[in-house]
PDB file of C-alpha atoms in Angstrom:
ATOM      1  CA  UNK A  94      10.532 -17.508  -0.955  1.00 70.00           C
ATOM      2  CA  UNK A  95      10.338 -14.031  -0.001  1.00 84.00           C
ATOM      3  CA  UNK A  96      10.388 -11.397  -3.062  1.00 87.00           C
ATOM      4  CA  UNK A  97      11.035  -7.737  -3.173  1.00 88.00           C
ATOM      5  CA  UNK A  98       9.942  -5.357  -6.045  1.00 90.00           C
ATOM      6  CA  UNK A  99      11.300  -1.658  -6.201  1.00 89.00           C
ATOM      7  CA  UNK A 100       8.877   1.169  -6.656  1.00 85.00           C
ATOM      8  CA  UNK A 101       8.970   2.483 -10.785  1.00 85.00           C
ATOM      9  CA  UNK A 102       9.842   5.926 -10.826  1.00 83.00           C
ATOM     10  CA  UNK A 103       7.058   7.825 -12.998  1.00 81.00           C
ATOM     11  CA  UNK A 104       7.333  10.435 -15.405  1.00 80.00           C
ATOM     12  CA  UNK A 105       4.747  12.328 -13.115  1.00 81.00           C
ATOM     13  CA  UNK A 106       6.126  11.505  -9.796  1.00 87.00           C
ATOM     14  CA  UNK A 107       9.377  13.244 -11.393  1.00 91.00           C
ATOM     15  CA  UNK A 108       7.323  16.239 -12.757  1.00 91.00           C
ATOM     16  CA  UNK A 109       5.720  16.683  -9.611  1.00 92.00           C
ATOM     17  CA  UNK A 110       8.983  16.958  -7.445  1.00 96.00           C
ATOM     18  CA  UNK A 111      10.251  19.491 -10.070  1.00 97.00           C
ATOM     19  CA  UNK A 112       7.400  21.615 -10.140  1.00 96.00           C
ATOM     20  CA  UNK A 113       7.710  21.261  -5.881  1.00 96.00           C
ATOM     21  CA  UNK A 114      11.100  22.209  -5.884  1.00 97.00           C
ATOM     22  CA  UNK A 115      10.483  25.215  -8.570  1.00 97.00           C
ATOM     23  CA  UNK A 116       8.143  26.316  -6.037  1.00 95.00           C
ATOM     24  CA  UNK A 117       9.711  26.590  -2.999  1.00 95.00           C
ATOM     25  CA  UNK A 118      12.860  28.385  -4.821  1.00 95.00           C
ATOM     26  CA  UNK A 119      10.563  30.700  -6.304  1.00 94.00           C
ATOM     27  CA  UNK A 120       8.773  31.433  -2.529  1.00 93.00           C
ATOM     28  CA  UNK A 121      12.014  31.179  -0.803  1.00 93.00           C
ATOM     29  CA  UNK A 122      13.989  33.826  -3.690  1.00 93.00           C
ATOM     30  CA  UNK A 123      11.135  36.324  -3.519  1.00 87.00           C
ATOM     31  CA  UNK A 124      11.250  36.299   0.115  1.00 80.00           C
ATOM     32  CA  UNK A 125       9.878  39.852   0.589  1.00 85.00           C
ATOM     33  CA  UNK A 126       7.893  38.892   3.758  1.00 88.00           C
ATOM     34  CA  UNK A 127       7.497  35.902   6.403  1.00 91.00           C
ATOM     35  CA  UNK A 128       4.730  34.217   4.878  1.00 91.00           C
ATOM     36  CA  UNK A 129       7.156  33.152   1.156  1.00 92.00           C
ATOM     37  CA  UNK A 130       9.545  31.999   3.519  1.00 93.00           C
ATOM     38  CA  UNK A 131       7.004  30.000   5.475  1.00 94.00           C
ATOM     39  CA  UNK A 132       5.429  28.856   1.976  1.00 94.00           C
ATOM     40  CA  UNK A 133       9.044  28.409   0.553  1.00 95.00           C
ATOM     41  CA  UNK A 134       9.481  25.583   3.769  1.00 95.00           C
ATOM     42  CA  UNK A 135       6.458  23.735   3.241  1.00 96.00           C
ATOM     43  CA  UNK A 136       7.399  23.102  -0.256  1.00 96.00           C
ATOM     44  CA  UNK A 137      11.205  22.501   0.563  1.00 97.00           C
ATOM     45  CA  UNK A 138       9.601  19.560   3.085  1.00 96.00           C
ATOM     46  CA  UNK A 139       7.086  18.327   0.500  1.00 95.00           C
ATOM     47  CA  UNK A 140       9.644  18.170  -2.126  1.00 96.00           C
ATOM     48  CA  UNK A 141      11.957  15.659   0.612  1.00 96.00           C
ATOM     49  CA  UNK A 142       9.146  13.815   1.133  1.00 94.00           C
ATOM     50  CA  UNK A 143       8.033  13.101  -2.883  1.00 93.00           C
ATOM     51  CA  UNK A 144      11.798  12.171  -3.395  1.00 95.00           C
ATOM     52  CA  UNK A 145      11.949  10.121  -0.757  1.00 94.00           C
ATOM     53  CA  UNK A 146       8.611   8.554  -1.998  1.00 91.00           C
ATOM     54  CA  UNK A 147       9.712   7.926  -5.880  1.00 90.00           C
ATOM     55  CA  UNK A 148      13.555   6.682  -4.779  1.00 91.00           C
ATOM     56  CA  UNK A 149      12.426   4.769  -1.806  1.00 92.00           C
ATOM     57  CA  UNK A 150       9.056   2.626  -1.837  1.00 92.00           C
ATOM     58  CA  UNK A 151       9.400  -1.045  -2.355  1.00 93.00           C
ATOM     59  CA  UNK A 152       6.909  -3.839  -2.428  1.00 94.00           C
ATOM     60  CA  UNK A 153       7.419  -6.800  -0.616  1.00 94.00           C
ATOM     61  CA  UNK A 154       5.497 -10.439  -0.835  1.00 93.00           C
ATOM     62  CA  UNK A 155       6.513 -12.618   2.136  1.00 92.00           C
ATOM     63  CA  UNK A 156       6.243 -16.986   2.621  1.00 90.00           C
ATOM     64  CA  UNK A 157       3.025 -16.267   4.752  1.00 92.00           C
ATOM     65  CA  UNK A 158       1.029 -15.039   2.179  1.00 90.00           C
ATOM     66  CA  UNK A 159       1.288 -10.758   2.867  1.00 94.00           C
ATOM     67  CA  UNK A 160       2.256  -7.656   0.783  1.00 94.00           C
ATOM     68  CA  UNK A 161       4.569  -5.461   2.584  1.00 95.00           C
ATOM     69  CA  UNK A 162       3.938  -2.080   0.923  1.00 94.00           C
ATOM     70  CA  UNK A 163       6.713   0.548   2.112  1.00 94.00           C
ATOM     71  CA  UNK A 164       6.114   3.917   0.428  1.00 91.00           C
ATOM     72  CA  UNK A 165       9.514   5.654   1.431  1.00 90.00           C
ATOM     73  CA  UNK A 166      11.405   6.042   5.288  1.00 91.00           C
ATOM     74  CA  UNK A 167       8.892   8.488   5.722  1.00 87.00           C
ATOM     75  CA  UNK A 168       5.745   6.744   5.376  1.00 86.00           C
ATOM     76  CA  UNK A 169       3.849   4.038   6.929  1.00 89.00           C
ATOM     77  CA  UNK A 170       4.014   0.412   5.949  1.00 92.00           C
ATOM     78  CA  UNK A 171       0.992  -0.678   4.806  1.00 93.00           C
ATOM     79  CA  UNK A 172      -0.027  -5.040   4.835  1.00 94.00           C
ATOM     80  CA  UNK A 173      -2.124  -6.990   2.977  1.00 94.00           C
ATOM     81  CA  UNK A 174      -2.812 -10.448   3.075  1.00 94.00           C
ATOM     82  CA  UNK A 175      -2.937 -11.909  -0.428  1.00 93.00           C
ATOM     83  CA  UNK A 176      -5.942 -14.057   0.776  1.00 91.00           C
ATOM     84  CA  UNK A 177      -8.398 -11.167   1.069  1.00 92.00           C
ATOM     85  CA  UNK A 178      -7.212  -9.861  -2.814  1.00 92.00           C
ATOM     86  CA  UNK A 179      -9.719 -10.561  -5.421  1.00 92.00           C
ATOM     87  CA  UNK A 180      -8.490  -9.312  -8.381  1.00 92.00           C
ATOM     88  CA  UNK A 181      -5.253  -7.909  -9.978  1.00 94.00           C
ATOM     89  CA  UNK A 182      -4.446  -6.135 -13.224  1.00 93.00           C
ATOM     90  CA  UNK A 183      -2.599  -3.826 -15.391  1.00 94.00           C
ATOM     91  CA  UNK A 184      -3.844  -0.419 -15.936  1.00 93.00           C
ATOM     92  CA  UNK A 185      -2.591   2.688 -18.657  1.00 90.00           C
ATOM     93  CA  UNK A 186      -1.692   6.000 -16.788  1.00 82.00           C
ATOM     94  CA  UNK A 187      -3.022   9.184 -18.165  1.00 78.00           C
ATOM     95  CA  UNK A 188      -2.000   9.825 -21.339  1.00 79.00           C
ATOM     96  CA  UNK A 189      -0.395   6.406 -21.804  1.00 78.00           C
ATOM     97  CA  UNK A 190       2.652   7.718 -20.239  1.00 75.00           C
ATOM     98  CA  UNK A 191       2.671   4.161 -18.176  1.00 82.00           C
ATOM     99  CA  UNK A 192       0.900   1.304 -16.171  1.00 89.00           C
ATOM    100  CA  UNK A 193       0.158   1.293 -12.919  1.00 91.00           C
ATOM    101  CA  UNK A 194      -1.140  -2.160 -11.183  1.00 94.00           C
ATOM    102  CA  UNK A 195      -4.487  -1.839  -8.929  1.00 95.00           C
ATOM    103  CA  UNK A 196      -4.961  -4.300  -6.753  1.00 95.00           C
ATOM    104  CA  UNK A 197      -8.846  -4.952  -5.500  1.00 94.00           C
ATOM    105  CA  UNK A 198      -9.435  -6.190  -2.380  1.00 93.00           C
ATOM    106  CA  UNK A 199     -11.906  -8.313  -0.979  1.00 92.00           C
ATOM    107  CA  UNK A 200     -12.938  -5.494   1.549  1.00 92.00           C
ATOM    108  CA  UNK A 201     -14.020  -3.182  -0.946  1.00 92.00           C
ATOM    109  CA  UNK A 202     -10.322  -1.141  -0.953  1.00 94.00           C
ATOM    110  CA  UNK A 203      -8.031  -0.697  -4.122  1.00 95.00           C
ATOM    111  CA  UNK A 204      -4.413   0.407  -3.840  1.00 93.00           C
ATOM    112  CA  UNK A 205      -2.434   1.446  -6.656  1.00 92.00           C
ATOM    113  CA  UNK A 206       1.366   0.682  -6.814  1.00 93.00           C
ATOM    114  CA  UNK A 207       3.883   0.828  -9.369  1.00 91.00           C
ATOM    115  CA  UNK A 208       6.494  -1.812  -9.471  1.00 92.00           C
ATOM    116  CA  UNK A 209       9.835  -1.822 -11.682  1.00 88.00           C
ATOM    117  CA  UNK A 210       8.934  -5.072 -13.238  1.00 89.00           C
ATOM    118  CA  UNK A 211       5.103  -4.972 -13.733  1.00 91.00           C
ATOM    119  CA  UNK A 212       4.689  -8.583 -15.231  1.00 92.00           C
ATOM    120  CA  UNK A 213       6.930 -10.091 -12.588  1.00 92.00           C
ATOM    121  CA  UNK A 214       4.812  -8.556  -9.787  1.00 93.00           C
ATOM    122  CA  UNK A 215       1.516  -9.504 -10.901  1.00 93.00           C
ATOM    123  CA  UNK A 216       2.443 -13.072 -11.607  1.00 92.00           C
ATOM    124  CA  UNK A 217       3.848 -13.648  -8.095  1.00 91.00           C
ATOM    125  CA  UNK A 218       0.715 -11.931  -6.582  1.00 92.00           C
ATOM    126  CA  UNK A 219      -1.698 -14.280  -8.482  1.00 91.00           C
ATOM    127  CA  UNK A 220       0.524 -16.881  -7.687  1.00 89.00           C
ATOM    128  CA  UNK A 221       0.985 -16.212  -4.378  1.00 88.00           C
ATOM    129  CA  UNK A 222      -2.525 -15.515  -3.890  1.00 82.00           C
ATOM    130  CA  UNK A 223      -3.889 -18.072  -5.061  1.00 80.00           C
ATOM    131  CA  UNK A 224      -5.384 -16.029  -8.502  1.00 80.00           C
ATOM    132  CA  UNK A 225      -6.325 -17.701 -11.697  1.00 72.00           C
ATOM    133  CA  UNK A 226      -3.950 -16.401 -14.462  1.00 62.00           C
ATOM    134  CA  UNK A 227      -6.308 -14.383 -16.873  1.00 54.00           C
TER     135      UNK A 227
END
C-alpha cells in the first residue's frame, strides 16, 4: 500500500522565510539605486521558493519498494530505493527545537527530511525496507 507523509514545517524553515521576506522589503523600500531593486528581486524569488518548500514537500513510499521525495513544485523529485538504505533514525535539531530523520544510504549519501508524523515514517521505512526495528 502506497503511503504519503507531508513535509513538518520547522520553526527555522519559518524564521528563514521571514528573515527572506524582511529582506527583500527592506532592499526593495530603500530602493535608492538599481542594484536594491535587483537585490530586493532575488530575495522576493527566494522567499517563493522557501514557502513553496516548507508548505509543499511530501514524502512518498510506494508498493515497489522506493521513496518519492518531492521538496515543493519547484524542485526536483528525488528516488530512493529502500533496498540500498542501511540505516534510519531520529535526530534533535539545533537547540532541541525538533527532530529531523536522516536516512543513510548504502552508497555512502544521507538525506535529511522532516516528516509530520516522525514515528509513523520511520516505522514504514524499516518496514518497508526491510530494517530491523532498533
Amino acid at each position: 500500500m502506497e503511503r504519503t507523509f507531508q513535509h513538518r514545517v520547522m520553526v527555522t524553515e519559518w524564521a528563514a522565510i521571514i528573515l527572506f521576506a524582511a529582506v527583500a522589503f527592506y532592499w526593495l523600500w530603500f530602493r535608492t539605486n538599481a542594484v536594491y531593486v535587483v537585490f530586493g528581486a532575488v530575495f522576493v524569488v527566494m522567499t517563493i521558493i522557501a514557502t513553496d518548500r516548507a508548505v509543499n514537500s511530501e514524502y512518498r513510499l510506494t508498493d515497489d519498494g522506493r521513496l518519492i521525495v518531492r521538496r515543493g513544485r519547484f524542485g526536483r523529485r528525488k528516488i530512493i530505493r529502500l533496498d540500498g538504505i542501511s540505516d534510519v533514525r531520529i535526530m534533535p535539531l539545533a537547540f532541541r527545537l525538533g527532530s529531523f530523520v536522516l536516512i543513510e544510504c548504502k552508497d555512502g549519501k544521507v538525506v535529511s527530511l522532516q516528516p509530520g508524523n516522525i514515528d509513523s515514517f520511520v516505522k514504514a521505512v524499516r518496514k518497508q525496507g526491510g530494517l530491523n526495528n532498533d
